[in-house]
Amino acid sequence: MPRAGSETKALTRQFEAEAVEALLAGYRPLAGAYDEMVDTEGKPRAHWTPMLAALAEMGVDEVARRFKAVDRHLYRSGVFYRVYDDPSGGERPWPLSHLPLVISAEEWRGLARGLIQRAQMLEGVLADLYGEAELVRSGALPAAAIAGSPEFLRPLVGVDPHGGSFLKLYAADLGRGPDGRWWVLSDRTQSPSGAGYALENRIALARAMPDLARSLNVVRLAGFFQSLRASLTKLDRSGEGRVGLLTPGPLNETYFEHAYLARYLGFVLVEGEDLTVRDNAVYIRTVAGLKRADVLVRRLDADFADPLELNSRSRLGVPGLVQAVRAGGVAVVNALGSGLVESPAMMSFLPKIGAQVLGEEPLLPNVATWWCGQPAEREIVLEGIEDFVLAPAFQRPIPGLMENGPVIGADLKAEQRAAFETAIRTRGIDIVGQETVRLSTMPVWRNGRLEPRPFILRIFLAATEEGWKVMPGGFCRVSDSLDSRAVTMQSGGRSADVWVLDEGPVEQTTLLPAPGRVDVRRQTGPLPSRAADNFFWLGRYVERAEATLRLIRTLVGRLSSSAEGGGTSVAKMLGLLQSWGAVPEDMIRAKPTRHALGALTRKDLPGGVPGLIESARHTASVIRDRLSPDAWRTLADLTMMMAEPVPATSAEPDAYERADRALRALAAFSGLASENMNRLAGWRFLDLGRRIERSIVTCRFTRALVNQNSSAGTLDVLLELCDSQITYRSRYVMVESRAPVLDLVLLDPVNPRSLAFQIDSINEHLDALPGHHGDEPPPAEERLAARLAASMRAFEANEFDDERLRTTEAQLMELSNDIAERYFIHRSPVETPWEQPE
């Protein structure tokens, strides 16, 4: 038996070897570059073999199916980035290169040692430059290389960072040369991005190959994020555990990552306008007043953090933030000014000053760099300019020369070369020359086969009480072509997961604390006013889209009807669509069916369904850290549904089916919001927006369709639009009559679609919102809502004529404005009560 078993294993290994060989047939490593997957003889490296064997066993069709499932997951999860020079300014789906970069445990240990040493060196350099400046005094660093950098923030000189370290999160971009050695291509000390994308890449890829990830002992990422979160929360002096993630806003290229990390780590996502400084402390503007934030994880450049003492043109920062940092009232991570050491100019000195700061030689070299602010280095670059990559010394674009980043000296035309030579001679301080790097390659899956592509590996480190902790993985950027210069997301590159293999079974880690150390809480933290505003408008957009869809579905359903009043009701419904911008001007004289299809498909119409759904999705993206993944995916699915092409021969059935499907999707979103959201302030503002919008729409439907001579057919249309037909039929075994229809649609307090029900719900929400004081008169929005509720009880259905409905509609719009003025304080100079510091 043992012999038979060994023979079986041998046959299995032989089969795997043959399958891997077939998979690698046609794979051609890039000449002159180190290949991560195969050695110089074209044989797979040992730590890549299990991955290749698994792919071979799946087969081309199965691999393609799994990778398509990954792409669908990323899209439905709303993973995106922005390209700044994209004329449309829109979001782009996250481009994942489906194969991970595989790194052996032994190689990873060497990388981790070198990166920890480099992080310690950069921390020491920052402490010196913002402290005693001994490196400048000794001549190891030219003063011009420091003072000339826009990242040297003079107001922060002499300010000790909160917690004792400038860097809490550090990242390095690495490339491997043809000789197999890793090099540091750039340091990321300002506000390193990509850790959130690395986590999402891991989650997405684990869905495609879960068994493979477990069998290879791929080290998990949760332990790193657990350490990072613990390190940041310990900076909180108030003991409230309130950490804010400061984002430039939804137009930033990596906003998805900001929202994703805030949700994953349990932080509050805030923008500059959400914050204010009082008595040298930072507070979050919330719907319940000002709440103190002791820690800010910034994702905007330090120069934009404070328009008072730094960049006066900034609209992204917090006035007074520098003074709060100086007074020790807030911890900013990474410390303001830490971007100083990530400039290319600094790289030219780091190899020399490493020994002075650390007392030992750097384990990881950085790419050779010559700063042209020094005479000898300037001449070296000028003499061999075609051998260098020319880059801005301080990362800022240089107008007329390097507006889009570094350029290759060998690619310069004669006129361009002359311009660079002049600039280097006159303003050499602004330019560096760097060695041209021949990047190593990793495999990508294209058209059912493996192909090599250059890549850059970004690895993250977190400063903890136990020392620096390295993320066992990273964020890999892969070129879409064989050109190693096109390895950026902005220029069409793709991202890849990074699998670090362990030598034994991997410990299961989680961000959840140990069961015995969990304090009971029933709140989820403060709700910033901006988030409340977006919840409110998400509710309004969703309800407006639902009303438009109900109108379209009812219209299409009546087009072939010959019932009494059918023609009149169709005309009135068309008038409603036209009045709120759902019908294009070039189609006003078209057939009603074309009107319905236009409202369902045209993206350029402010009142059309695609525009409303897109507005809802955009608003949801701003608060996606507060929405469940299922709710987000429901909106993503709805967006995809509305983007489906419509056949040129589409008629009533097609329009009806599309409207009906979209209504079911919106019903799913409403159900998720109703069942999955805690009954806290966020849910109340979401539902407030829906109730106000539904009330306004009900008034408009009633005004358009009901008068003293309304036919039974027109009244039936109103019942269908207000989703009240079944209730009416169960109460009144007769044709539609004006008084009972109006009573059901407007005044019935137990009909969840009636106007009265919406107003009662609005009052309940306003009563439950924070900021009530029993010894003060009720605010304007509560008084107005009370008057609306009283009018629902003071009048009979027949008294609601056109004038009274117009008055009610105007009061509802005024109520919306009053709520905005009270709670959405970034819209108004009105101050809300704020808590005194303890």
Short mmCIF file of C-alpha atoms in Angstrom, two decimals, residues 458-770:
data_model
loop_
_atom_site.label_atom_id
_atom_site.label_comp_id
_atom_site.label_asym_id
_atom_site.label_seq_id
_atom_site.Cartn_x
_atom_site.Cartn_y
_atom_site.Cartn_z
CA ARG A 458 4.03 49.23 -2.71
CA ILE A 459 4.46 47.89 0.82
CA PHE A 460 2.95 49.49 3.93
CA LEU A 461 4.29 49.75 7.48
CA ALA A 462 2.55 50.89 10.66
CA ALA A 463 4.27 52.27 13.76
CA THR A 464 2.99 50.46 16.85
CA GLU A 465 4.03 50.26 20.51
CA GLU A 466 5.93 47.07 19.68
CA GLY A 467 7.76 48.72 16.80
CA TRP A 468 7.16 48.85 13.05
CA LYS A 469 4.74 46.25 11.66
CA VAL A 470 4.85 45.39 7.94
CA MET A 471 1.67 44.55 6.01
CA PRO A 472 2.15 40.96 4.77
CA GLY A 473 1.16 41.86 1.24
CA GLY A 474 0.85 45.12 -0.58
CA PHE A 475 -0.50 47.11 -3.45
CA CYS A 476 0.93 46.09 -6.80
CA ARG A 477 0.62 48.29 -9.90
CA VAL A 478 1.06 46.46 -13.18
CA SER A 479 1.64 48.00 -16.58
CA ASP A 480 -0.85 47.20 -19.33
CA SER A 481 2.02 47.17 -21.81
CA LEU A 482 5.66 46.11 -21.86
CA ASP A 483 6.63 49.74 -21.21
CA SER A 484 7.86 49.95 -17.62
CA ARG A 485 7.17 53.69 -17.60
CA ALA A 486 3.38 53.17 -17.76
CA VAL A 487 2.97 51.68 -14.29
CA THR A 488 0.40 54.06 -12.83
CA MET A 489 -3.35 53.85 -12.39
CA GLN A 490 -3.66 57.26 -14.02
CA SER A 491 -1.99 56.06 -17.25
CA GLY A 492 -3.96 52.87 -17.70
CA GLY A 493 -2.15 50.44 -15.41
CA ARG A 494 -3.84 47.75 -13.34
CA SER A 495 -3.55 46.63 -9.73
CA ALA A 496 -2.74 43.20 -8.35
CA ASP A 497 -2.91 41.46 -5.01
CA VAL A 498 0.32 40.39 -3.27
CA TRP A 499 0.45 36.94 -1.68
CA VAL A 500 3.12 36.46 0.96
CA LEU A 501 3.49 32.74 1.65
CA ASP A 502 4.06 31.41 5.14
CA GLU A 503 5.99 28.24 5.88
CA GLY A 504 3.19 26.81 8.02
CA PRO A 505 -0.57 27.15 8.61
CA VAL A 506 -1.71 30.77 8.85
CA GLU A 507 -3.29 32.04 12.04
CA GLN A 508 -6.87 33.26 11.68
CA THR A 509 -6.92 36.96 12.60
CA THR A 510 -9.78 39.44 12.81
CA LEU A 511 -10.32 43.08 13.66
CA LEU A 512 -12.88 42.06 16.27
CA PRO A 513 -11.63 42.41 19.86
CA ALA A 514 -11.52 39.51 22.29
CA PRO A 515 -15.02 38.71 23.61
CA GLY A 516 -14.15 39.55 27.21
CA ARG A 517 -12.85 43.01 26.33
CA VAL A 518 -15.85 44.44 24.52
CA ASP A 519 -17.70 47.36 26.11
CA VAL A 520 -21.43 47.43 25.40
CA ARG A 521 -22.40 50.30 23.08
CA ARG A 522 -25.63 51.14 21.34
CA GLN A 523 -24.40 54.10 19.32
CA THR A 524 -22.22 54.05 16.21
CA GLY A 525 -20.49 57.38 16.74
CA PRO A 526 -21.34 60.92 15.71
CA LEU A 527 -23.17 61.71 12.48
CA PRO A 528 -21.46 64.63 10.71
CA SER A 529 -23.82 67.23 9.32
CA ARG A 530 -22.56 66.59 5.80
CA ALA A 531 -23.38 62.89 6.13
CA ALA A 532 -26.87 63.76 7.41
CA ASP A 533 -27.36 66.03 4.38
CA ASN A 534 -26.40 63.20 2.04
CA PHE A 535 -28.68 60.73 3.80
CA PHE A 536 -31.52 63.23 3.45
CA TRP A 537 -30.95 63.74 -0.27
CA LEU A 538 -30.39 60.05 -0.90
CA GLY A 539 -33.89 59.52 0.45
CA ARG A 540 -35.29 62.27 -1.76
CA TYR A 541 -33.57 61.03 -4.93
CA VAL A 542 -34.68 57.43 -4.36
CA GLU A 543 -38.28 58.50 -3.72
CA ARG A 544 -38.28 60.83 -6.72
CA ALA A 545 -36.99 58.01 -8.92
CA GLU A 546 -39.69 55.70 -7.59
CA ALA A 547 -42.41 58.26 -8.29
CA THR A 548 -41.12 58.75 -11.83
CA LEU A 549 -41.04 55.00 -12.43
CA ARG A 550 -44.58 54.57 -11.10
CA LEU A 551 -45.72 57.36 -13.39
CA ILE A 552 -44.04 55.74 -16.41
CA ARG A 553 -45.39 52.29 -15.62
CA THR A 554 -48.92 53.60 -15.12
CA LEU A 555 -48.69 55.70 -18.29
CA VAL A 556 -47.56 52.76 -20.40
CA GLY A 557 -50.23 50.55 -18.88
CA ARG A 558 -52.93 53.04 -19.85
CA LEU A 559 -51.79 53.66 -23.40
CA SER A 560 -53.70 50.71 -24.78
CA SER A 561 -56.64 51.17 -22.39
CA SER A 562 -60.04 52.11 -23.76
CA ALA A 563 -61.58 52.65 -20.35
CA GLU A 564 -63.47 55.83 -19.66
CA GLY A 565 -61.11 58.68 -18.88
CA GLY A 566 -58.13 56.83 -20.27
CA GLY A 567 -57.26 59.50 -22.81
CA THR A 568 -57.55 62.32 -20.28
CA SER A 569 -55.42 60.55 -17.71
CA VAL A 570 -52.70 59.82 -20.30
CA ALA A 571 -52.52 63.49 -21.23
CA LYS A 572 -52.26 64.49 -17.57
CA MET A 573 -49.51 61.96 -16.89
CA LEU A 574 -47.56 63.22 -19.90
CA GLY A 575 -47.95 66.72 -18.51
CA LEU A 576 -46.49 65.58 -15.19
CA LEU A 577 -43.48 64.01 -16.89
CA GLN A 578 -42.88 67.18 -18.87
CA SER A 579 -43.29 69.42 -15.81
CA TRP A 580 -40.46 67.80 -13.86
CA GLY A 581 -38.01 67.50 -16.75
CA ALA A 582 -38.41 63.84 -17.68
CA VAL A 583 -39.33 64.44 -21.34
CA PRO A 584 -36.82 65.99 -23.77
CA GLU A 585 -37.92 69.03 -25.73
CA ASP A 586 -37.16 67.29 -29.03
CA MET A 587 -39.73 64.60 -28.18
CA ILE A 588 -42.68 66.67 -26.95
CA ARG A 589 -44.64 65.95 -30.13
CA ALA A 590 -43.60 62.29 -30.24
CA LYS A 591 -45.84 59.37 -29.38
CA PRO A 592 -46.44 58.79 -25.67
CA THR A 593 -44.49 55.53 -25.80
CA ARG A 594 -41.39 57.44 -26.92
CA HIS A 595 -41.92 59.84 -24.01
CA ALA A 596 -41.87 56.92 -21.60
CA LEU A 597 -38.76 55.37 -23.17
CA GLY A 598 -37.01 58.74 -23.17
CA ALA A 599 -37.70 59.20 -19.45
CA LEU A 600 -36.38 55.69 -18.84
CA THR A 601 -33.20 55.90 -20.90
CA ARG A 602 -32.06 59.49 -21.50
CA LYS A 603 -29.20 60.46 -19.18
CA ASP A 604 -29.32 64.13 -20.13
CA LEU A 605 -32.74 64.77 -18.54
CA PRO A 606 -32.73 66.21 -15.00
CA GLY A 607 -35.98 64.46 -14.20
CA GLY A 608 -35.29 61.26 -16.13
CA VAL A 609 -34.83 57.99 -14.30
CA PRO A 610 -31.13 57.44 -15.24
CA GLY A 611 -30.22 60.90 -13.96
CA LEU A 612 -32.10 60.38 -10.70
CA ILE A 613 -30.56 56.95 -10.14
CA GLU A 614 -27.10 58.33 -10.86
CA SER A 615 -27.70 61.20 -8.41
CA ALA A 616 -28.79 58.68 -5.78
CA ARG A 617 -25.74 56.53 -6.43
CA HIS A 618 -23.38 59.52 -6.30
CA THR A 619 -24.94 60.72 -3.04
CA ALA A 620 -24.69 57.21 -1.61
CA SER A 621 -21.01 57.04 -2.61
CA VAL A 622 -20.27 59.98 -0.31
CA ILE A 623 -21.70 58.06 2.68
CA ARG A 624 -20.90 54.55 1.56
CA ASP A 625 -18.97 54.01 4.80
CA ARG A 626 -22.40 54.17 6.50
CA LEU A 627 -24.34 51.98 4.05
CA SER A 628 -24.49 48.21 4.09
CA PRO A 629 -22.73 46.44 1.20
CA ASP A 630 -26.08 44.96 0.13
CA ALA A 631 -27.69 48.41 -0.08
CA TRP A 632 -24.78 49.72 -2.15
CA ARG A 633 -24.87 46.73 -4.48
CA THR A 634 -28.61 47.23 -4.97
CA LEU A 635 -27.97 50.76 -6.24
CA ALA A 636 -25.08 49.50 -8.40
CA ASP A 637 -27.33 46.82 -9.92
CA LEU A 638 -30.00 49.42 -10.60
CA THR A 639 -27.45 51.66 -12.34
CA MET A 640 -26.37 48.73 -14.53
CA MET A 641 -30.02 47.94 -15.30
CA MET A 642 -30.74 51.48 -16.44
CA ALA A 643 -27.65 51.42 -18.66
CA GLU A 644 -28.86 48.39 -20.61
CA PRO A 645 -29.48 49.26 -24.28
CA VAL A 646 -33.06 49.54 -25.47
CA PRO A 647 -33.92 47.95 -28.84
CA ALA A 648 -34.91 50.42 -31.53
CA THR A 649 -38.21 48.60 -31.91
CA SER A 650 -39.11 48.87 -28.21
CA ALA A 651 -42.78 49.44 -27.45
CA GLU A 652 -45.12 49.48 -24.46
CA PRO A 653 -44.20 46.01 -23.09
CA ASP A 654 -40.47 46.84 -23.05
CA ALA A 655 -40.99 50.15 -21.25
CA TYR A 656 -43.38 48.56 -18.77
CA GLU A 657 -41.00 45.69 -18.03
CA ARG A 658 -38.01 47.99 -17.49
CA ALA A 659 -39.97 50.31 -15.19
CA ASP A 660 -41.33 47.34 -13.26
CA ARG A 661 -37.88 45.81 -12.78
CA ALA A 662 -36.45 49.12 -11.59
CA LEU A 663 -39.30 49.55 -9.11
CA ARG A 664 -38.57 46.12 -7.66
CA ALA A 665 -34.90 47.07 -7.25
CA LEU A 666 -35.87 50.29 -5.47
CA ALA A 667 -38.20 48.30 -3.26
CA ALA A 668 -35.25 46.07 -2.36
CA PHE A 669 -33.18 49.14 -1.42
CA SER A 670 -36.03 50.48 0.71
CA GLY A 671 -36.39 47.13 2.40
CA LEU A 672 -32.68 46.98 3.20
CA ALA A 673 -32.81 50.49 4.64
CA SER A 674 -35.88 49.63 6.68
CA GLU A 675 -34.61 46.30 8.02
CA ASN A 676 -30.83 46.69 8.20
CA MET A 677 -30.21 50.27 9.39
CA ASN A 678 -30.13 51.06 13.10
CA ARG A 679 -32.81 53.52 14.13
CA LEU A 680 -30.31 56.28 14.69
CA ALA A 681 -29.88 59.72 13.19
CA GLY A 682 -28.64 58.50 9.79
CA TRP A 683 -31.71 56.36 9.20
CA ARG A 684 -33.99 59.18 10.38
CA PHE A 685 -32.55 61.65 7.88
CA LEU A 686 -32.79 59.08 5.10
CA ASP A 687 -36.44 58.45 5.93
CA LEU A 688 -37.14 62.17 6.42
CA GLY A 689 -35.97 62.80 2.86
CA ARG A 690 -38.21 60.03 1.56
CA ARG A 691 -41.26 61.21 3.52
CA ILE A 692 -40.92 64.82 2.42
CA GLU A 693 -40.41 63.86 -1.22
CA ARG A 694 -43.32 61.42 -1.15
CA SER A 695 -45.54 64.11 0.37
CA ILE A 696 -44.64 66.60 -2.34
CA VAL A 697 -45.18 64.02 -5.08
CA THR A 698 -48.57 63.02 -3.65
CA CYS A 699 -49.67 66.66 -3.70
CA ARG A 700 -48.56 66.99 -7.31
CA PHE A 701 -50.24 63.77 -8.41
CA THR A 702 -53.48 64.83 -6.74
CA ARG A 703 -53.43 68.36 -8.16
CA ALA A 704 -52.81 67.08 -11.68
CA LEU A 705 -55.39 64.31 -11.69
CA VAL A 706 -58.28 65.35 -9.43
CA ASN A 707 -60.87 68.07 -9.82
CA GLN A 708 -64.62 68.38 -9.30
CA ASN A 709 -65.34 66.49 -12.54
CA SER A 710 -62.72 63.74 -12.26
CA SER A 711 -63.76 60.48 -13.89
CA ALA A 712 -63.45 57.07 -12.29
CA GLY A 713 -60.61 56.25 -14.68
CA THR A 714 -58.58 59.26 -13.60
CA LEU A 715 -59.17 58.51 -9.91
CA ASP A 716 -58.02 54.95 -10.52
CA VAL A 717 -54.80 56.32 -11.99
CA LEU A 718 -54.23 58.31 -8.78
CA LEU A 719 -54.80 55.18 -6.69
CA GLU A 720 -52.27 53.26 -8.80
CA LEU A 721 -49.67 56.03 -8.60
CA CYS A 722 -50.09 56.12 -4.82
CA ASP A 723 -50.01 52.31 -4.58
CA SER A 724 -53.42 52.28 -2.88
CA GLN A 725 -55.64 50.31 -5.28
CA ILE A 726 -55.80 47.15 -3.17
CA THR A 727 -56.71 49.07 -0.03
CA TYR A 728 -59.43 50.97 -1.86
CA ARG A 729 -60.90 47.80 -3.35
CA SER A 730 -60.98 46.10 0.04
CA ARG A 731 -62.88 49.03 1.61
CA TYR A 732 -65.21 50.16 -1.15
CA VAL A 733 -66.89 47.61 -3.38
CA MET A 734 -67.73 50.22 -5.97
CA VAL A 735 -66.23 52.35 -8.70
CA GLU A 736 -63.82 55.08 -7.69
CA SER A 737 -65.42 58.13 -6.09
CA ARG A 738 -63.74 61.44 -5.43
CA ALA A 739 -64.23 61.78 -1.66
CA PRO A 740 -63.14 58.28 -0.58
CA VAL A 741 -60.18 58.33 -3.01
CA LEU A 742 -58.96 61.67 -1.63
CA ASP A 743 -59.47 60.53 1.93
CA LEU A 744 -57.40 57.39 1.32
CA VAL A 745 -54.63 59.17 -0.56
CA LEU A 746 -54.42 62.32 1.58
CA LEU A 747 -55.89 61.89 5.06
CA ASP A 748 -55.89 58.21 6.05
CA PRO A 749 -53.42 57.93 8.99
CA VAL A 750 -53.02 54.15 8.61
CA ASN A 751 -52.29 54.14 4.87
CA PRO A 752 -48.46 54.11 4.59
CA ARG A 753 -48.73 55.90 1.22
CA SER A 754 -51.03 58.73 2.35
CA LEU A 755 -50.01 62.34 2.84
CA ALA A 756 -51.12 62.28 6.47
CA PHE A 757 -49.03 59.19 7.20
CA GLN A 758 -45.93 60.90 5.76
CA ILE A 759 -46.47 64.03 7.85
CA ASP A 760 -46.99 61.99 11.02
CA SER A 761 -43.73 60.15 10.28
CA ILE A 762 -41.95 63.47 9.72
CA ASN A 763 -43.10 64.69 13.14
CA GLU A 764 -41.92 61.47 14.78
CA HIS A 765 -38.47 61.82 13.24
CA LEU A 766 -38.15 65.48 14.22
CA ASP A 767 -39.11 64.64 17.80
CA ALA A 768 -36.40 61.96 17.94
CA LEU A 769 -33.57 64.02 16.44
CA PRO A 770 -30.97 65.49 18.82
#
